[in-house]
Short mmCIF file of C-alpha atoms in Angstrom, two decimals:
data_model
loop_
_atom_site.label_atom_id
_atom_site.label_comp_id
_atom_site.label_asym_id
_atom_site.label_seq_id
_atom_site.Cartn_x
_atom_site.Cartn_y
_atom_site.Cartn_z
CA UNK Z 13 -0.14 0.15 -0.04
CA UNK Z 14 1.48 3.38 -1.19
CA UNK Z 15 0.85 6.25 1.30
CA UNK Z 16 0.78 9.85 0.02
CA UNK Z 17 3.84 11.95 1.26
CA UNK Z 18 2.83 14.60 3.71
CA UNK Z 19 2.51 17.92 2.12
CA UNK Z 20 5.48 20.28 2.31
CA UNK Z 21 5.18 23.06 4.68
CA UNK Z 22 3.94 26.34 3.25
CA UNK Z 23 6.15 29.63 3.64
CA UNK Z 24 4.85 32.39 5.52
CA UNK Z 25 2.38 34.20 3.46
CA UNK Z 26 2.54 38.09 3.00
CA UNK Z 27 -1.29 38.32 3.15
CA UNK Z 28 -1.50 39.88 6.37
CA UNK Z 29 1.86 41.71 6.39
CA UNK Z 30 0.52 45.23 7.44
CA UNK Z 31 2.12 48.72 6.90
CA UNK Z 32 2.85 48.52 10.62
CA UNK Z 33 5.80 46.25 9.87
CA UNK Z 34 7.88 49.31 8.60
CA UNK Z 35 8.07 50.23 12.72
CA UNK Z 36 10.84 47.66 12.66
CA UNK Z 37 12.87 49.45 10.17
CA UNK Z 38 12.26 52.91 12.05
CA UNK Z 39 13.04 51.25 15.53
CA UNK Z 40 16.39 49.92 14.33
CA UNK Z 41 17.42 52.61 12.29
CA UNK Z 42 17.05 55.08 15.14
CA UNK Z 43 19.33 52.95 17.21
CA UNK Z 44 22.04 53.89 14.72
CA UNK Z 45 20.99 57.65 14.74
CA UNK Z 46 20.51 58.12 18.05
CA UNK Z 47 23.62 56.46 19.12
CA UNK Z 48 25.69 58.77 16.69
CA UNK Z 49 24.01 61.84 18.34
CA UNK Z 50 25.42 60.88 22.04
CA UNK Z 51 27.62 63.40 23.55
CA UNK Z 52 29.51 60.49 24.89
CA UNK Z 53 32.21 58.84 23.09
CA UNK Z 54 32.71 55.13 23.63
CA UNK Z 55 35.59 53.16 21.74
CA UNK Z 56 34.01 50.56 18.93
CA UNK Z 57 30.49 52.25 19.14
CA UNK Z 58 30.91 53.68 15.78
CA UNK Z 59 31.18 50.44 14.25
CA UNK Z 60 28.32 48.73 15.82
CA UNK Z 61 26.20 51.59 14.81
CA UNK Z 62 27.14 51.21 11.23
CA UNK Z 63 26.33 47.66 11.41
CA UNK Z 64 22.86 48.29 12.83
CA UNK Z 65 22.30 51.10 10.28
CA UNK Z 66 22.86 48.21 7.52
CA UNK Z 67 20.55 45.88 9.29
CA UNK Z 68 17.75 48.62 8.97
CA UNK Z 69 18.88 49.14 5.13
CA UNK Z 70 18.28 45.71 4.62
CA UNK Z 71 15.24 45.33 6.60
CA UNK Z 72 13.80 48.41 4.49
CA UNK Z 73 14.74 46.60 1.23
CA UNK Z 74 12.99 43.19 2.38
CA UNK Z 75 9.86 44.84 3.55
CA UNK Z 76 9.45 47.06 0.31
CA UNK Z 77 9.55 43.93 -1.54
CA UNK Z 78 7.27 42.39 0.60
CA UNK Z 79 4.82 44.80 0.68
CA UNK Z 80 5.19 45.32 -3.13
CA UNK Z 81 4.42 41.54 -3.38
CA UNK Z 82 1.38 42.12 -0.66
CA UNK Z 83 -0.31 44.66 -3.16
CA UNK Z 84 0.53 42.56 -6.31
CA UNK Z 85 -1.27 39.40 -4.88
CA UNK Z 86 -3.51 40.46 -2.18
CA UNK Z 87 -4.98 43.56 -3.43
CA UNK Z 88 -8.08 43.03 -1.65
CA UNK Z 89 -6.24 42.88 1.86
CA UNK Z 90 -4.31 45.77 0.93
CA UNK Z 91 -7.51 47.71 0.35
CA UNK Z 92 -8.98 46.59 3.73
CA UNK Z 93 -5.96 47.76 5.46
CA UNK Z 94 -6.86 51.38 3.85
CA UNK Z 95 -10.56 51.09 4.96
CA UNK Z 96 -9.44 49.94 8.66
CA UNK Z 97 -8.93 52.97 10.72
CA UNK Z 98 -6.67 50.82 12.79
CA UNK Z 99 -4.41 49.99 9.95
CA UNK Z 100 -4.47 53.15 7.69
CA UNK Z 101 -2.49 55.23 9.96
CA UNK Z 102 0.60 52.99 9.77
CA UNK Z 103 1.00 54.10 6.30
CA UNK Z 104 2.99 56.82 7.89
CA UNK Z 105 5.51 54.36 8.98
CA UNK Z 106 6.47 53.74 5.34
CA UNK Z 107 7.55 57.41 5.01
CA UNK Z 108 9.49 57.64 8.36
CA UNK Z 109 11.28 54.35 7.46
CA UNK Z 110 12.53 55.64 4.44
CA UNK Z 111 13.49 58.95 6.07
CA UNK Z 112 14.93 57.08 9.03
CA UNK Z 113 17.41 54.88 7.19
CA UNK Z 114 18.09 57.97 4.77
CA UNK Z 115 19.07 60.17 7.97
CA UNK Z 116 21.31 57.10 9.14
CA UNK Z 117 23.21 57.05 5.90
CA UNK Z 118 24.75 60.36 6.59
CA UNK Z 119 24.85 59.87 10.49
CA UNK Z 120 26.89 56.74 10.33
CA UNK Z 121 26.08 54.84 7.06
CA UNK Z 122 29.03 56.76 5.23
CA UNK Z 123 31.37 54.87 7.49
CA UNK Z 124 30.49 51.85 5.39
CA UNK Z 125 29.44 53.06 2.06
CA UNK Z 126 31.34 56.53 1.60
CA UNK Z 127 30.14 60.09 1.76
CA UNK Z 128 29.19 60.46 -1.71
CA UNK Z 129 26.97 57.35 -1.59
CA UNK Z 130 25.42 58.35 1.82
CA UNK Z 131 24.42 61.91 0.40
CA UNK Z 132 22.95 60.27 -2.86
CA UNK Z 133 21.16 57.62 -0.88
CA UNK Z 134 19.83 59.90 1.81
CA UNK Z 135 18.80 62.51 -0.87
CA UNK Z 136 16.55 59.68 -2.69
CA UNK Z 137 15.14 58.38 0.48
CA UNK Z 138 14.39 61.82 2.03
CA UNK Z 139 12.61 62.90 -1.25
CA UNK Z 140 10.53 59.82 -1.40
CA UNK Z 141 9.90 59.74 2.17
CA UNK Z 142 8.63 63.46 2.13
CA UNK Z 143 6.40 62.67 -0.52
CA UNK Z 144 5.02 59.54 1.06
CA UNK Z 145 4.55 61.66 4.26
CA UNK Z 146 2.97 64.52 2.80
CA UNK Z 147 0.56 61.89 1.11
CA UNK Z 148 -0.28 59.97 4.26
CA UNK Z 149 -0.67 63.25 6.09
CA UNK Z 150 -3.56 64.20 3.84
CA UNK Z 151 -4.83 60.86 2.63
CA UNK Z 152 -5.25 59.11 5.90
CA UNK Z 153 -7.11 62.09 7.78
CA UNK Z 154 -9.33 62.23 4.76
CA UNK Z 155 -10.26 58.45 4.83
CA UNK Z 156 -10.82 58.75 8.39
CA UNK Z 157 -13.51 61.99 7.96
CA UNK Z 158 -15.25 60.14 4.73
CA UNK Z 159 -14.83 56.58 5.03
CA UNK Z 160 -13.94 55.03 8.32
CA UNK Z 161 -16.62 56.67 10.25
CA UNK Z 162 -14.54 56.79 13.60
CA UNK Z 163 -15.62 58.37 17.00
CA UNK Z 164 -13.90 60.00 19.75
CA UNK Z 165 -13.83 56.82 21.78
CA UNK Z 166 -11.71 55.22 19.22
CA UNK Z 167 -8.78 57.76 19.47
CA UNK Z 168 -5.50 56.34 20.10
CA UNK Z 169 -1.86 57.69 19.77
CA UNK Z 170 -1.85 55.49 16.32
CA UNK Z 171 -3.70 58.48 14.83
CA UNK Z 172 -0.51 60.51 14.94
CA UNK Z 173 1.30 58.32 13.00
CA UNK Z 174 0.63 59.94 9.63
CA UNK Z 175 0.92 63.47 10.96
CA UNK Z 176 4.37 62.93 12.73
CA UNK Z 177 6.06 61.69 9.16
CA UNK Z 178 6.62 65.32 7.84
CA UNK Z 179 8.26 66.37 11.28
CA UNK Z 180 10.98 63.46 10.48
CA UNK Z 181 11.86 64.94 7.21
CA UNK Z 182 11.93 68.38 9.04
CA UNK Z 183 14.58 66.71 11.27
CA UNK Z 184 16.66 64.75 8.84
CA UNK Z 185 16.59 67.16 6.07
CA UNK Z 186 18.91 69.71 7.42
CA UNK Z 187 21.61 67.25 7.19
CA UNK Z 188 21.52 67.45 3.44
CA UNK Z 189 21.88 71.20 3.62
CA UNK Z 190 25.56 71.65 3.65
CA UNK Z 191 25.88 69.08 0.51
CA UNK Z 192 23.79 71.62 -1.55
CA UNK Z 193 25.17 74.36 -3.59
CA UNK Z 194 25.43 77.83 -1.40
CA UNK Z 195 22.56 80.51 -1.90
CA UNK Z 196 19.30 79.61 -2.89
CA UNK Z 197 19.53 76.05 -2.94
CA UNK Z 198 20.47 75.63 0.76
CA UNK Z 199 18.37 78.30 1.84
CA UNK Z 200 15.55 76.73 0.08
CA UNK Z 201 15.51 73.19 1.58
CA UNK Z 202 16.32 74.65 5.20
CA UNK Z 203 13.01 76.70 5.06
CA UNK Z 204 11.06 73.87 3.45
CA UNK Z 205 12.18 71.63 6.33
CA UNK Z 206 10.86 74.57 8.61
CA UNK Z 207 7.54 74.56 6.84
CA UNK Z 208 7.34 70.72 7.28
CA UNK Z 209 7.99 71.34 10.76
CA UNK Z 210 5.15 73.62 11.35
CA UNK Z 211 2.79 71.48 9.35
CA UNK Z 212 3.35 68.33 11.31
CA UNK Z 213 3.17 70.55 14.76
CA UNK Z 214 -0.27 72.09 14.06
CA UNK Z 215 -1.47 68.79 13.05
CA UNK Z 216 -0.23 67.26 16.19
CA UNK Z 217 -1.81 69.63 18.26
CA UNK Z 218 -5.09 69.34 16.75
CA UNK Z 219 -4.78 65.52 17.09
CA UNK Z 220 -3.24 65.07 20.51
CA UNK Z 221 -6.04 66.53 22.61
CA UNK Z 222 -8.59 63.83 21.14
CA UNK Z 223 -5.89 61.20 22.14
CA UNK Z 224 -5.49 62.93 25.83
CA UNK Z 225 -9.44 63.23 26.13
CA UNK Z 226 -10.02 59.65 25.23
CA UNK Z 227 -7.66 58.26 27.69
CA UNK Z 228 -9.00 60.34 30.63
CA UNK Z 229 -12.66 59.79 29.81
CA UNK Z 230 -12.63 56.32 28.11
CA UNK Z 231 -10.25 54.60 30.49
CA UNK Z 232 -7.11 52.62 29.78
CA UNK Z 233 -6.46 51.40 26.05
CA UNK Z 234 -6.77 47.91 25.35
CA UNK Z 235 -3.77 46.07 26.61
CA UNK Z 236 -2.32 45.35 23.15
CA UNK Z 237 -2.51 49.11 22.43
CA UNK Z 238 -0.90 50.32 25.64
CA UNK Z 239 2.42 50.46 24.21
CA UNK Z 240 1.20 53.03 21.60
CA UNK Z 241 0.97 55.54 24.17
CA UNK Z 242 4.80 55.91 23.80
CA UNK Z 243 4.07 57.23 20.10
CA UNK Z 244 3.27 60.59 21.70
CA UNK Z 245 6.80 61.16 22.27
CA UNK Z 246 7.45 60.92 18.88
CA UNK Z 247 6.17 64.25 17.59
CA UNK Z 248 7.64 66.04 21.02
CA UNK Z 249 11.23 64.57 20.73
CA UNK Z 250 11.37 64.84 16.60
CA UNK Z 251 10.08 68.41 16.94
CA UNK Z 252 12.94 69.20 19.44
CA UNK Z 253 15.47 67.28 17.19
CA UNK Z 254 14.21 69.40 14.17
CA UNK Z 255 14.62 72.83 15.87
CA UNK Z 256 18.10 71.81 16.96
CA UNK Z 257 19.10 70.72 13.61
CA UNK Z 258 17.76 74.07 12.20
CA UNK Z 259 19.90 75.94 14.65
CA UNK Z 260 23.00 73.97 13.41
CA UNK Z 261 23.08 75.04 9.78
CA UNK Z 262 21.29 78.14 9.86
CA UNK Z 263 24.41 80.29 10.40
CA UNK Z 264 25.81 81.45 6.66
CA UNK Z 265 22.65 79.88 5.30
CA UNK Z 266 19.74 82.54 6.36
CA UNK Z 267 20.76 86.02 7.05
CA UNK Z 268 20.85 87.38 10.44
CA UNK Z 269 18.83 88.02 12.58
CA UNK Z 270 16.97 84.67 11.37
CA UNK Z 271 20.20 82.81 12.10
CA UNK Z 272 20.16 83.66 15.60
CA UNK Z 273 16.42 83.22 15.67
CA UNK Z 274 16.71 79.59 14.78
CA UNK Z 275 19.42 79.29 17.86
CA UNK Z 276 16.96 80.97 20.41
CA UNK Z 277 14.10 78.71 18.84
CA UNK Z 278 15.99 75.61 19.56
CA UNK Z 279 16.23 76.46 23.23
CA UNK Z 280 13.02 78.43 23.90
CA UNK Z 281 10.96 75.66 21.96
CA UNK Z 282 12.96 72.55 23.06
CA UNK Z 283 13.26 72.80 26.85
CA UNK Z 284 9.43 73.15 27.71
CA UNK Z 285 8.57 70.39 24.93
CA UNK Z 286 11.19 67.98 26.33
CA UNK Z 287 9.73 68.93 29.78
CA UNK Z 288 6.17 67.58 28.74
CA UNK Z 289 8.21 64.76 26.99
CA UNK Z 290 9.44 63.68 30.27
CA UNK Z 291 5.82 64.04 31.95
CA UNK Z 292 4.41 61.82 29.47
CA UNK Z 293 7.06 59.19 29.32
CA UNK Z 294 6.18 58.98 33.19
CA UNK Z 295 2.56 58.49 32.66
CA UNK Z 296 3.02 56.12 29.37
CA UNK Z 297 5.54 54.01 31.60
CA UNK Z 298 2.67 53.66 34.43
CA UNK Z 299 -0.15 52.37 31.79
CA UNK Z 300 2.61 49.91 30.68
CA UNK Z 301 3.53 48.64 33.96
CA UNK Z 302 -0.02 48.33 34.79
CA UNK Z 303 -0.72 46.64 31.47
CA UNK Z 304 2.29 44.37 32.02
CA UNK Z 305 0.99 43.19 35.33
CA UNK Z 306 -2.67 42.79 33.70
CA UNK Z 307 -0.84 39.74 31.29
CA UNK Z 308 0.05 42.17 28.17
CA UNK Z 309 1.90 39.96 25.80
CA UNK Z 310 4.07 40.63 22.93
CA UNK Z 311 2.45 42.20 19.91
CA UNK Z 312 3.65 44.50 17.03
CA UNK Z 313 2.86 47.43 19.06
CA UNK Z 314 5.74 47.08 21.11
CA UNK Z 315 7.91 48.62 18.71
CA UNK Z 316 6.36 51.89 19.90
CA UNK Z 317 8.90 51.56 22.39
CA UNK Z 318 11.67 52.27 20.03
CA UNK Z 319 11.57 55.12 17.64
CA UNK Z 320 9.68 57.59 19.80
CA UNK Z 321 12.39 57.07 22.59
CA UNK Z 322 15.04 57.33 19.95
CA UNK Z 323 13.68 60.97 18.94
CA UNK Z 324 13.72 61.96 22.77
CA UNK Z 325 17.69 60.77 22.73
CA UNK Z 326 18.52 62.96 19.73
CA UNK Z 327 16.15 65.81 21.12
CA UNK Z 328 17.91 65.60 24.51
CA UNK Z 329 21.05 65.65 22.57
CA UNK Z 330 20.60 68.80 20.48
CA UNK Z 331 19.46 70.57 23.67
CA UNK Z 332 22.60 69.48 25.46
CA UNK Z 333 24.74 71.07 22.17
CA UNK Z 334 22.87 74.27 22.29
CA UNK Z 335 22.58 74.86 26.04
CA UNK Z 336 25.74 73.04 26.99
CA UNK Z 337 24.11 71.80 29.97
CA UNK Z 338 24.99 68.27 31.61
CA UNK Z 339 21.22 68.07 32.67
CA UNK Z 340 20.40 67.23 28.95
CA UNK Z 341 23.28 65.05 28.11
CA UNK Z 342 23.14 62.58 31.04
CA UNK Z 343 19.38 61.88 30.15
CA UNK Z 344 20.09 61.30 26.44
CA UNK Z 345 22.65 58.78 27.63
CA UNK Z 346 20.04 57.09 30.02
CA UNK Z 347 17.35 57.20 27.31
CA UNK Z 348 19.69 55.65 24.69
CA UNK Z 349 20.29 52.62 27.31
CA UNK Z 350 16.18 52.23 27.46
CA UNK Z 351 16.26 52.62 23.80
CA UNK Z 352 18.69 49.77 23.03
CA UNK Z 353 17.04 47.54 25.89
CA UNK Z 354 13.51 47.98 24.56
CA UNK Z 355 15.15 47.31 20.80
CA UNK Z 356 16.16 44.12 22.09
CA UNK Z 357 12.99 42.79 23.61
CA UNK Z 358 11.12 43.87 20.36
CA UNK Z 359 13.43 41.98 18.22
CA UNK Z 360 13.59 38.74 20.19
CA UNK Z 361 9.79 39.16 20.46
CA UNK Z 362 9.14 39.64 16.64
CA UNK Z 363 11.84 36.81 16.02
CA UNK Z 364 9.86 34.34 17.92
CA UNK Z 365 6.74 35.31 16.81
CA UNK Z 366 7.64 35.03 13.22
CA UNK Z 367 9.31 31.41 14.10
CA UNK Z 368 6.01 30.25 15.67
CA UNK Z 369 4.00 31.73 12.74
CA UNK Z 370 1.89 33.85 15.17
CA UNK Z 371 2.81 37.25 13.83
CA UNK Z 372 1.72 36.88 9.97
CA UNK Z 373 -1.42 34.97 10.91
CA UNK Z 374 -4.63 36.08 9.93
CA UNK Z 375 -6.56 37.53 12.56
CA UNK Z 376 -8.74 35.05 14.79
CA UNK Z 377 -12.32 34.91 15.18
CA UNK Z 378 -13.72 37.56 17.34
CA UNK Z 379 -14.79 36.38 20.98
CA UNK Z 380 -18.57 35.99 21.60
CA UNK Z 381 -18.29 38.80 24.36
CA UNK Z 382 -15.73 41.60 23.53
CA UNK Z 383 -13.19 41.67 26.15
CA UNK Z 384 -11.59 45.16 26.97
CA UNK Z 385 -7.99 43.54 27.39
CA UNK Z 386 -7.27 42.86 23.63
CA UNK Z 387 -7.37 44.65 20.41
CA UNK Z 388 -8.42 42.92 17.38
CA UNK Z 389 -8.91 44.31 13.99
CA UNK Z 390 -10.09 43.27 10.58
CA UNK Z 391 -6.82 43.48 9.20
CA UNK Z 392 -4.73 42.42 12.09
CA UNK Z 393 -2.75 45.27 12.37
CA UNK Z 394 -1.95 45.42 15.97
CA UNK Z 395 -0.84 41.66 16.14
#
């Protein structure tokens, strides 16, 4: 009697590979860029940071290929992501992933690929990331208004993602200013980055009260979404990084008194904003501690512990440069330790989930009685 051979194991499908996976690129790239911004010099650190940046570049290329396959083979699921209010905001992560890797090219990647290639790569990724970020900043709120039918009680920090992307452009764009011809080109790029800063800042100020009001009036977020409270740190730390970058490159690019004005803005804006970031860090940390004690398990939202904290490292580092105060350089180093630990935990959880086949599996059936401790969407975006 001849028995049939057992079927071969099927490779993981990209059907449920959502745009939230770009957070892995962002979180990895920021480990490199934030480490390069540290005021402390550690022997051998630069080489490690360059290796981490190379890893982020590889992750970006792999995810771009996988997401392209997703759109080609699973167009229905891709449309479901766009029409899901829990998944659509993650399209901002694509822009931020491009920008984070591009910014890292000039920060540490040039040690691997050379300065000329780093400038070219950063220019391409900055252009693409800014275009995608602006498109997401318009398209996602539009879809939320006309197709998603969201309510104030559904507000989460995830809504901030498409609005923060232009702020990332504002923070990494000034690195390219010295590599442009003097005069109009440099001045234009600096002021474009300043405009992106204002665009993202005002949009965030409109959205953040909804998130804060939901938290106070609706109670704690579901366990799976609790880590997203750290996303609020993103626009705070990134905007402080941006004004510091403006002040770094403004001399000789814009005339006085505007050059001095950028220097004043770096301190007068950055100090109170980083103060609020410290408050929010403690508040979010308390919520995460509570959720962990109630059984919060690893999901992809744990990557929220990486990129936003990294922006606070670069923001504190910028304040340290422009104030000369150790009161900012020491927190930058401590926050970087938190970032590296969080990145290690997120990487371990992601690898474990991939090996077990949990993270790319489709969402399971909804329970008969909804439980507030879990968050499940039609697209599986927060798996």
